[in-house]
Amino acid sequence: MDNEKYNGNQFESGENKAKTVWRNIGIGALALFVAVLTVVVINI
Amino acid sequence: MNIAQKLSDFWTEFTSSAEVIVALSVSVVVFAVLYFYMIRFLLDNKSGGLVVIFVLSMILGAGIISLSNMDSAIYLVIPAIYLVILIVLYSVELKRIIWAHMNMKLADVKHAGGRSYDEEKVEHCISEIIKALQNMSKSDTGAIIVLSTGNIPSQIIDSGVKLEADISSELIESVFFPKTPLHDGAMIITDTKIVAAGCFLPLSQNLDNIPKDLGTRHRAGIGITETIDVVSLIVSEETGIISIARAGRISRYADFATLKKTLNKYYWQELESARK
């Protein structure tokens, strides 16, 4: 447990941390796509 | 006007001045941040289906509004509806996030104060807590004791009965004695005081990682550690097994040595760092 990091509700190992980063990148890309769509639609 | 023409006009407007570029970019960033947290929250709560419906409805809505002469501001109704759904469906989860991350109103708990910690008194508290836990384990008396560093939200303390009493095994066992008014809630201990008893704790929603044979008491004991950095000591009413929950994880079959180690860590490390 010493080399694990507490992330709010679970202890996170290095492998899980990499998975979380990629998950966040995926969510970010999706969020950015929908945000661009929103701004374009409300401005055309 | 067709969509291509509208997009062409938008691009011309977008590139017309620096102010427009900045204003639209800021809008994109604001919406992206809002959507990011919204989507991540839904995925964290195993609601991937709602994310798919959200994205599809945004794409469909964009198509309908672009092809019709509707006011484009109506498009914002879609994310607004999703925000309302999110708040209504996940009010409990949102409350937990607020407790965990925002400046929550903490219970006014008096610490023993500075470094003038009386080692003898601490050892007495540790031995009394362990004695009570072991006695309750032997008699299959259900119990939850939360060891806090003063970081318990006041709502939780207010849900029970404030005691502000010195720690003693007799008092702990009396509180959890079946059929007494306070036995069904949690006891909150901070420093060398029993702050409150009979408190309601948020239940863990992490059903996948909790064995099916653990009941509501264990779910409450784990639930509080998922949102707040506290330790729960749980005695099973069915089996008398003592469990320790920390950071959303539970370890069962805690013996004397494990309890002693946990309580020593609480008194000599966690409380010390909370005071700094």
mmCIF file of C-alpha atoms in Angstrom:
data_model
loop_
_atom_site.group_PDB
_atom_site.id
_atom_site.type_symbol
_atom_site.label_atom_id
_atom_site.label_comp_id
_atom_site.label_asym_id
_atom_site.label_seq_id
_atom_site.Cartn_x
_atom_site.Cartn_y
_atom_site.Cartn_z
ATOM 1 C CA MET A 1 0.000 0.000 0.000
ATOM 2 C CA ASP A 2 3.005 2.279 0.509
ATOM 3 C CA ASN A 3 3.548 2.751 -3.228
ATOM 4 C CA GLU A 4 -0.121 3.384 -3.875
ATOM 5 C CA LYS A 5 -1.853 6.733 -3.903
ATOM 6 C CA TYR A 6 -5.195 7.542 -2.333
ATOM 7 C CA ASN A 7 -7.411 9.159 -4.990
ATOM 8 C CA GLY A 8 -10.503 10.024 -3.004
ATOM 9 C CA ASN A 9 -12.261 6.737 -2.714
ATOM 10 C CA GLN A 10 -9.728 4.063 -3.470
ATOM 11 C CA PHE A 11 -6.042 3.345 -3.453
ATOM 12 C CA GLU A 12 -4.687 3.705 -6.918
ATOM 13 C CA SER A 13 -1.741 1.746 -8.295
ATOM 14 C CA GLY A 14 0.498 2.990 -11.119
ATOM 15 C CA GLU A 15 -1.343 0.906 -13.727
ATOM 16 C CA ASN A 16 -4.727 2.199 -12.582
ATOM 17 C CA LYS A 17 -3.394 5.739 -12.630
ATOM 18 C CA ALA A 18 -2.416 5.400 -16.313
ATOM 19 C CA LYS A 19 -5.872 3.988 -17.051
ATOM 20 C CA THR A 20 -7.487 6.941 -15.259
ATOM 21 C CA VAL A 21 -5.393 9.421 -17.275
ATOM 22 C CA TRP A 22 -6.474 7.816 -20.581
ATOM 23 C CA ARG A 23 -10.079 7.726 -19.406
ATOM 24 C CA ASN A 24 -9.924 11.431 -18.574
ATOM 25 C CA ILE A 25 -8.365 12.179 -21.976
ATOM 26 C CA GLY A 26 -11.245 10.301 -23.652
ATOM 27 C CA ILE A 27 -13.854 12.137 -21.592
ATOM 28 C CA GLY A 28 -12.078 15.434 -22.303
ATOM 29 C CA ALA A 29 -12.125 14.797 -26.055
ATOM 30 C CA LEU A 30 -15.826 13.941 -25.962
ATOM 31 C CA ALA A 31 -16.579 16.996 -23.796
ATOM 32 C CA LEU A 32 -14.591 19.235 -26.166
ATOM 33 C CA PHE A 33 -16.461 17.863 -29.189
ATOM 34 C CA VAL A 34 -19.855 18.516 -27.572
ATOM 35 C CA ALA A 35 -18.697 21.968 -26.382
ATOM 36 C CA VAL A 36 -17.590 22.977 -29.892
ATOM 37 C CA LEU A 37 -20.898 21.656 -31.241
ATOM 38 C CA THR A 38 -22.808 23.713 -28.661
ATOM 39 C CA VAL A 39 -20.945 26.945 -29.409
ATOM 40 C CA VAL A 40 -21.244 26.477 -33.177
ATOM 41 C CA VAL A 41 -24.977 25.679 -33.019
ATOM 42 C CA ILE A 42 -25.889 28.604 -30.758
ATOM 43 C CA ASN A 43 -23.909 31.004 -32.945
ATOM 44 C CA ILE A 44 -25.033 30.035 -36.462
ATOM 45 C CA MET B 1 -30.065 29.132 -45.864
ATOM 46 C CA ASN B 2 -28.448 25.695 -45.891
ATOM 47 C CA ILE B 3 -26.085 24.341 -43.260
ATOM 48 C CA ALA B 4 -22.968 24.854 -45.415
ATOM 49 C CA GLN B 5 -23.871 28.507 -45.886
ATOM 50 C CA LYS B 6 -24.549 28.945 -42.143
ATOM 51 C CA LEU B 7 -21.216 27.329 -41.249
ATOM 52 C CA SER B 8 -19.427 29.480 -43.794
ATOM 53 C CA ASP B 9 -20.998 32.616 -42.273
ATOM 54 C CA PHE B 10 -20.058 31.410 -38.801
ATOM 55 C CA TRP B 11 -16.435 30.865 -39.874
ATOM 56 C CA THR B 12 -16.304 34.330 -41.440
ATOM 57 C CA GLU B 13 -17.679 35.823 -38.225
ATOM 58 C CA PHE B 14 -15.339 33.699 -36.096
ATOM 59 C CA THR B 15 -12.253 34.914 -37.934
ATOM 60 C CA SER B 16 -13.457 38.497 -38.215
ATOM 61 C CA SER B 17 -11.878 39.848 -35.039
ATOM 62 C CA ALA B 18 -9.696 38.810 -32.123
ATOM 63 C CA GLU B 19 -12.491 39.628 -29.645
ATOM 64 C CA VAL B 20 -14.882 37.167 -31.316
ATOM 65 C CA ILE B 21 -12.186 34.455 -31.374
ATOM 66 C CA VAL B 22 -11.470 35.001 -27.653
ATOM 67 C CA ALA B 23 -15.182 35.117 -26.723
ATOM 68 C CA LEU B 24 -16.015 31.920 -28.606
ATOM 69 C CA SER B 25 -12.898 30.114 -27.343
ATOM 70 C CA VAL B 26 -13.784 31.020 -23.761
ATOM 71 C CA SER B 27 -17.325 29.717 -24.386
ATOM 72 C CA VAL B 28 -15.913 26.438 -25.730
ATOM 73 C CA VAL B 29 -13.643 26.049 -22.681
ATOM 74 C CA VAL B 30 -16.502 26.804 -20.239
ATOM 75 C CA PHE B 31 -18.826 24.305 -21.933
ATOM 76 C CA ALA B 32 -16.035 21.710 -22.251
ATOM 77 C CA VAL B 33 -15.265 21.910 -18.514
ATOM 78 C CA LEU B 34 -18.973 21.644 -17.650
ATOM 79 C CA TYR B 35 -19.469 18.660 -19.956
ATOM 80 C CA PHE B 36 -16.233 17.016 -18.777
ATOM 81 C CA TYR B 37 -17.338 16.957 -15.144
ATOM 82 C CA MET B 38 -20.888 16.001 -16.124
ATOM 83 C CA ILE B 39 -19.757 13.040 -18.285
ATOM 84 C CA ARG B 40 -17.135 11.923 -15.762
ATOM 85 C CA PHE B 41 -19.664 12.074 -12.954
ATOM 86 C CA LEU B 42 -22.150 9.959 -14.944
ATOM 87 C CA LEU B 43 -19.468 7.402 -15.851
ATOM 88 C CA ASP B 44 -18.277 7.252 -12.230
ATOM 89 C CA ASN B 45 -21.847 6.410 -11.268
ATOM 90 C CA LYS B 46 -22.129 3.663 -13.874
ATOM 91 C CA SER B 47 -24.488 5.686 -16.064
ATOM 92 C CA GLY B 48 -22.691 5.268 -19.392
ATOM 93 C CA GLY B 49 -26.098 4.921 -21.075
ATOM 94 C CA LEU B 50 -27.025 8.473 -20.059
ATOM 95 C CA VAL B 51 -23.743 9.737 -21.554
ATOM 96 C CA VAL B 52 -24.532 8.048 -24.882
ATOM 97 C CA ILE B 53 -28.072 9.496 -24.854
ATOM 98 C CA PHE B 54 -26.655 12.930 -23.957
ATOM 99 C CA VAL B 55 -24.134 12.967 -26.817
ATOM 100 C CA LEU B 56 -26.659 11.606 -29.321
ATOM 101 C CA SER B 57 -29.305 14.141 -28.248
ATOM 102 C CA MET B 58 -26.759 16.957 -28.615
ATOM 103 C CA ILE B 59 -25.874 15.788 -32.146
ATOM 104 C CA LEU B 60 -29.549 15.265 -33.069
ATOM 105 C CA GLY B 61 -30.507 18.628 -31.531
ATOM 106 C CA ALA B 62 -27.730 20.326 -33.512
ATOM 107 C CA GLY B 63 -29.077 18.795 -36.723
ATOM 108 C CA ILE B 64 -32.709 19.777 -36.034
ATOM 109 C CA ILE B 65 -31.870 23.364 -35.047
ATOM 110 C CA SER B 66 -29.531 23.850 -38.008
ATOM 111 C CA LEU B 67 -32.148 22.635 -40.479
ATOM 112 C CA SER B 68 -35.056 24.565 -38.982
ATOM 113 C CA ASN B 69 -35.622 28.225 -38.285
ATOM 114 C CA MET B 70 -35.797 27.709 -34.522
ATOM 115 C CA ASP B 71 -33.965 30.081 -32.214
ATOM 116 C CA SER B 72 -30.563 28.466 -31.738
ATOM 117 C CA ALA B 73 -30.557 29.360 -28.023
ATOM 118 C CA ILE B 74 -33.168 26.599 -27.567
ATOM 119 C CA TYR B 75 -30.269 24.187 -28.068
ATOM 120 C CA LEU B 76 -29.088 25.017 -24.539
ATOM 121 C CA VAL B 77 -32.271 23.428 -23.202
ATOM 122 C CA ILE B 78 -30.714 19.972 -23.817
ATOM 123 C CA PRO B 79 -27.697 20.390 -21.471
ATOM 124 C CA ALA B 80 -29.935 22.280 -19.018
ATOM 125 C CA ILE B 81 -32.354 19.328 -18.862
ATOM 126 C CA TYR B 82 -29.407 16.979 -18.307
ATOM 127 C CA LEU B 83 -28.116 19.128 -15.470
ATOM 128 C CA VAL B 84 -31.528 19.022 -13.787
ATOM 129 C CA ILE B 85 -31.739 15.225 -14.261
ATOM 130 C CA LEU B 86 -28.252 14.865 -12.832
ATOM 131 C CA ILE B 87 -29.084 16.968 -9.766
ATOM 132 C CA VAL B 88 -32.370 15.142 -9.139
ATOM 133 C CA LEU B 89 -31.095 11.596 -9.732
ATOM 134 C CA TYR B 90 -27.739 11.980 -8.040
ATOM 135 C CA SER B 91 -28.448 14.381 -5.194
ATOM 136 C CA VAL B 92 -26.890 12.010 -2.640
ATOM 137 C CA GLU B 93 -23.722 11.537 -4.689
ATOM 138 C CA LEU B 94 -23.466 15.285 -5.315
ATOM 139 C CA LYS B 95 -23.809 15.921 -1.598
ATOM 140 C CA ARG B 96 -20.920 13.541 -0.969
ATOM 141 C CA ILE B 97 -18.748 15.324 -3.524
ATOM 142 C CA ILE B 98 -19.553 18.645 -1.882
ATOM 143 C CA TRP B 99 -18.637 17.197 1.516
ATOM 144 C CA ALA B 100 -15.417 15.794 0.167
ATOM 145 C CA HIS B 101 -14.194 18.760 -1.869
ATOM 146 C CA MET B 102 -15.837 21.976 -0.800
ATOM 147 C CA ASN B 103 -15.396 23.930 2.388
ATOM 148 C CA MET B 104 -17.909 21.945 4.353
ATOM 149 C CA LYS B 105 -19.179 23.200 7.639
ATOM 150 C CA LEU B 106 -17.395 20.989 10.096
ATOM 151 C CA ALA B 107 -18.617 20.044 13.484
ATOM 152 C CA ASP B 108 -17.156 22.185 16.213
ATOM 153 C CA VAL B 109 -15.000 19.626 17.938
ATOM 154 C CA LYS B 110 -12.539 20.549 20.600
ATOM 155 C CA HIS B 111 -9.133 18.914 20.297
ATOM 156 C CA ALA B 112 -7.183 17.839 23.326
ATOM 157 C CA GLY B 113 -4.841 20.607 22.364
ATOM 158 C CA GLY B 114 -1.303 20.927 21.082
ATOM 159 C CA ARG B 115 1.482 18.588 21.937
ATOM 160 C CA SER B 116 0.490 18.394 25.557
ATOM 161 C CA TYR B 117 -1.003 15.049 24.712
ATOM 162 C CA ASP B 118 -1.086 12.868 27.763
ATOM 163 C CA GLU B 119 0.406 9.540 26.700
ATOM 164 C CA GLU B 120 -1.196 7.757 29.612
ATOM 165 C CA LYS B 121 -4.622 9.115 28.688
ATOM 166 C CA VAL B 122 -4.187 8.066 25.063
ATOM 167 C CA GLU B 123 -3.114 4.570 26.084
ATOM 168 C CA HIS B 124 -6.168 4.424 28.340
ATOM 169 C CA CYS B 125 -8.441 5.462 25.423
ATOM 170 C CA ILE B 126 -6.861 2.890 23.113
ATOM 171 C CA SER B 127 -7.238 0.085 25.625
ATOM 172 C CA GLU B 128 -10.836 1.085 26.450
ATOM 173 C CA ILE B 129 -11.849 1.151 22.776
ATOM 174 C CA ILE B 130 -10.207 -2.237 22.136
ATOM 175 C CA LYS B 131 -11.758 -3.706 25.276
ATOM 176 C CA ALA B 132 -15.220 -2.490 24.230
ATOM 177 C CA LEU B 133 -14.784 -3.817 20.680
ATOM 178 C CA GLN B 134 -13.646 -7.221 21.901
ATOM 179 C CA ASN B 135 -16.456 -7.464 24.456
ATOM 180 C CA MET B 136 -19.029 -6.529 21.816
ATOM 181 C CA SER B 137 -17.443 -9.017 19.415
ATOM 182 C CA LYS B 138 -17.788 -11.792 22.008
ATOM 183 C CA SER B 139 -21.442 -10.951 22.635
ATOM 184 C CA ASP B 140 -22.266 -10.374 18.925
ATOM 185 C CA THR B 141 -23.286 -6.794 19.582
ATOM 186 C CA GLY B 142 -23.324 -4.678 16.421
ATOM 187 C CA ALA B 143 -21.375 -1.427 16.557
ATOM 188 C CA ILE B 144 -19.808 1.287 14.400
ATOM 189 C CA ILE B 145 -17.174 3.598 15.821
ATOM 190 C CA VAL B 146 -15.833 6.358 13.592
ATOM 191 C CA LEU B 147 -12.416 7.763 14.473
ATOM 192 C CA SER B 148 -12.351 11.304 13.156
ATOM 193 C CA THR B 149 -9.784 14.049 13.329
ATOM 194 C CA GLY B 150 -12.532 16.659 13.678
ATOM 195 C CA ASN B 151 -13.343 16.431 9.960
ATOM 196 C CA ILE B 152 -16.896 15.123 10.346
ATOM 197 C CA PRO B 153 -19.609 17.338 8.783
ATOM 198 C CA SER B 154 -21.890 18.867 11.380
ATOM 199 C CA GLN B 155 -24.930 17.279 9.669
ATOM 200 C CA ILE B 156 -23.665 13.852 10.736
ATOM 201 C CA ILE B 157 -23.050 14.901 14.341
ATOM 202 C CA ASP B 158 -26.452 16.621 14.464
ATOM 203 C CA SER B 159 -28.165 13.439 13.240
ATOM 204 C CA GLY B 160 -27.236 11.737 16.516
ATOM 205 C CA VAL B 161 -26.945 12.762 20.149
ATOM 206 C CA LYS B 162 -23.986 14.835 21.261
ATOM 207 C CA LEU B 163 -22.183 13.296 24.213
ATOM 208 C CA GLU B 164 -18.780 14.990 24.649
ATOM 209 C CA ALA B 165 -17.942 12.209 27.080
ATOM 210 C CA ASP B 166 -14.672 10.622 28.103
ATOM 211 C CA ILE B 167 -13.942 7.307 26.443
ATOM 212 C CA SER B 168 -14.717 4.246 28.505
ATOM 213 C CA SER B 169 -15.501 0.690 27.486
ATOM 214 C CA GLU B 170 -18.581 0.703 29.733
ATOM 215 C CA LEU B 171 -20.025 3.751 27.984
ATOM 216 C CA ILE B 172 -19.272 2.380 24.503
ATOM 217 C CA GLU B 173 -20.846 -0.972 25.334
ATOM 218 C CA SER B 174 -23.872 0.716 26.918
ATOM 219 C CA VAL B 175 -24.469 2.842 23.829
ATOM 220 C CA PHE B 176 -24.420 -0.202 21.551
ATOM 221 C CA PHE B 177 -26.399 -2.434 23.886
ATOM 222 C CA PRO B 178 -29.370 -3.731 21.836
ATOM 223 C CA LYS B 179 -32.726 -2.006 22.282
ATOM 224 C CA THR B 180 -31.166 1.163 23.666
ATOM 225 C CA PRO B 181 -32.105 4.298 21.678
ATOM 226 C CA LEU B 182 -28.610 4.987 20.329
ATOM 227 C CA HIS B 183 -27.445 1.478 19.523
ATOM 228 C CA ASP B 184 -28.377 1.577 15.836
ATOM 229 C CA GLY B 185 -26.295 4.589 14.837
ATOM 230 C CA ALA B 186 -22.599 5.316 14.700
ATOM 231 C CA MET B 187 -20.437 6.607 17.522
ATOM 232 C CA ILE B 188 -18.077 9.421 16.592
ATOM 233 C CA ILE B 189 -14.813 9.640 18.494
ATOM 234 C CA THR B 190 -12.487 12.584 18.146
ATOM 235 C CA ASP B 191 -9.337 12.746 20.214
ATOM 236 C CA THR B 192 -10.051 11.456 23.682
ATOM 237 C CA LYS B 193 -13.778 12.206 23.579
ATOM 238 C CA ILE B 194 -16.879 10.432 22.410
ATOM 239 C CA VAL B 195 -18.365 13.334 20.477
ATOM 240 C CA ALA B 196 -21.733 11.810 19.543
ATOM 241 C CA ALA B 197 -23.624 8.548 19.215
ATOM 242 C CA GLY B 198 -26.597 7.327 17.235
ATOM 243 C CA CYS B 199 -25.369 9.195 14.157
ATOM 244 C CA PHE B 200 -26.537 8.381 10.633
ATOM 245 C CA LEU B 201 -23.783 7.771 8.091
ATOM 246 C CA PRO B 202 -23.995 7.828 4.294
ATOM 247 C CA LEU B 203 -24.187 4.288 2.896
ATOM 248 C CA SER B 204 -21.547 3.061 0.473
ATOM 249 C CA GLN B 205 -22.833 2.868 -3.104
ATOM 250 C CA ASN B 206 -19.843 0.798 -4.175
ATOM 251 C CA LEU B 207 -21.827 -2.443 -4.201
ATOM 252 C CA ASP B 208 -19.424 -4.342 -6.465
ATOM 253 C CA ASN B 209 -16.559 -4.389 -3.978
ATOM 254 C CA ILE B 210 -18.554 -5.106 -0.837
ATOM 255 C CA PRO B 211 -19.221 -8.778 -0.065
ATOM 256 C CA LYS B 212 -22.918 -9.634 -0.187
ATOM 257 C CA ASP B 213 -22.892 -10.971 3.374
ATOM 258 C CA LEU B 214 -22.105 -7.522 4.793
ATOM 259 C CA GLY B 215 -25.192 -5.594 5.817
ATOM 260 C CA THR B 216 -26.220 -1.981 6.209
ATOM 261 C CA ARG B 217 -23.965 -1.393 9.225
ATOM 262 C CA HIS B 218 -20.881 -2.307 7.202
ATOM 263 C CA ARG B 219 -22.091 -0.288 4.207
ATOM 264 C CA ALA B 220 -22.485 2.746 6.475
ATOM 265 C CA GLY B 221 -19.058 2.149 8.017
ATOM 266 C CA ILE B 222 -17.449 1.956 4.572
ATOM 267 C CA GLY B 223 -19.592 4.784 3.120
ATOM 268 C CA ILE B 224 -18.306 7.415 5.517
ATOM 269 C CA THR B 225 -14.687 6.514 4.727
ATOM 270 C CA GLU B 226 -15.332 6.931 0.989
ATOM 271 C CA THR B 227 -16.049 10.618 1.348
ATOM 272 C CA ILE B 228 -14.186 11.688 4.461
ATOM 273 C CA ASP B 229 -10.722 10.714 5.637
ATOM 274 C CA VAL B 230 -11.776 8.794 8.741
ATOM 275 C CA VAL B 231 -11.417 5.249 10.036
ATOM 276 C CA SER B 232 -14.456 3.103 10.927
ATOM 277 C CA LEU B 233 -14.347 0.222 13.348
ATOM 278 C CA ILE B 234 -17.287 -2.103 12.786
ATOM 279 C CA VAL B 235 -18.491 -5.049 14.845
ATOM 280 C CA SER B 236 -20.816 -7.430 13.032
ATOM 281 C CA GLU B 237 -24.037 -8.218 14.840
ATOM 282 C CA GLU B 238 -24.327 -11.601 13.066
ATOM 283 C CA THR B 239 -20.796 -12.912 13.419
ATOM 284 C CA GLY B 240 -19.077 -10.665 15.951
ATOM 285 C CA ILE B 241 -16.248 -10.106 13.451
ATOM 286 C CA ILE B 242 -14.443 -6.803 13.913
ATOM 287 C CA SER B 243 -13.695 -4.946 10.671
ATOM 288 C CA ILE B 244 -11.717 -1.814 9.927
ATOM 289 C CA ALA B 245 -12.792 0.446 7.053
ATOM 290 C CA ARG B 246 -10.552 3.098 5.612
ATOM 291 C CA ALA B 247 -10.661 4.971 2.287
ATOM 292 C CA GLY B 248 -13.621 2.934 1.054
ATOM 293 C CA ARG B 249 -11.943 -0.395 1.775
ATOM 294 C CA ILE B 250 -12.719 -2.854 4.483
ATOM 295 C CA SER B 251 -10.429 -5.342 6.156
ATOM 296 C CA ARG B 252 -12.128 -7.957 8.273
ATOM 297 C CA TYR B 253 -11.063 -10.169 11.182
ATOM 298 C CA ALA B 254 -9.219 -7.387 13.015
ATOM 299 C CA ASP B 255 -7.406 -8.843 16.013
ATOM 300 C CA PHE B 256 -5.930 -7.108 19.055
ATOM 301 C CA ALA B 257 -2.651 -6.275 17.291
ATOM 302 C CA THR B 258 -4.403 -4.788 14.230
ATOM 303 C CA LEU B 259 -6.740 -2.703 16.378
ATOM 304 C CA LYS B 260 -3.837 -1.492 18.502
ATOM 305 C CA LYS B 261 -1.865 -0.553 15.381
ATOM 306 C CA THR B 262 -4.865 1.273 13.862
ATOM 307 C CA LEU B 263 -5.591 3.203 17.054
ATOM 308 C CA ASN B 264 -1.931 4.054 17.614
ATOM 309 C CA LYS B 265 -1.758 5.375 14.062
ATOM 310 C CA TYR B 266 -4.933 7.394 14.651
ATOM 311 C CA TYR B 267 -3.742 8.960 17.908
ATOM 312 C CA TRP B 268 -0.067 9.466 17.164
ATOM 313 C CA GLN B 269 -0.049 10.186 13.415
ATOM 314 C CA GLU B 270 -3.443 11.215 12.051
ATOM 315 C CA LEU B 271 -4.502 13.425 14.954
ATOM 316 C CA GLU B 272 -1.035 14.941 15.178
ATOM 317 C CA SER B 273 -1.021 15.881 11.490
ATOM 318 C CA ALA B 274 -4.623 17.187 11.725
ATOM 319 C CA ARG B 275 -3.560 19.599 14.473
ATOM 320 C CA LYS B 276 -0.696 21.078 12.437
#
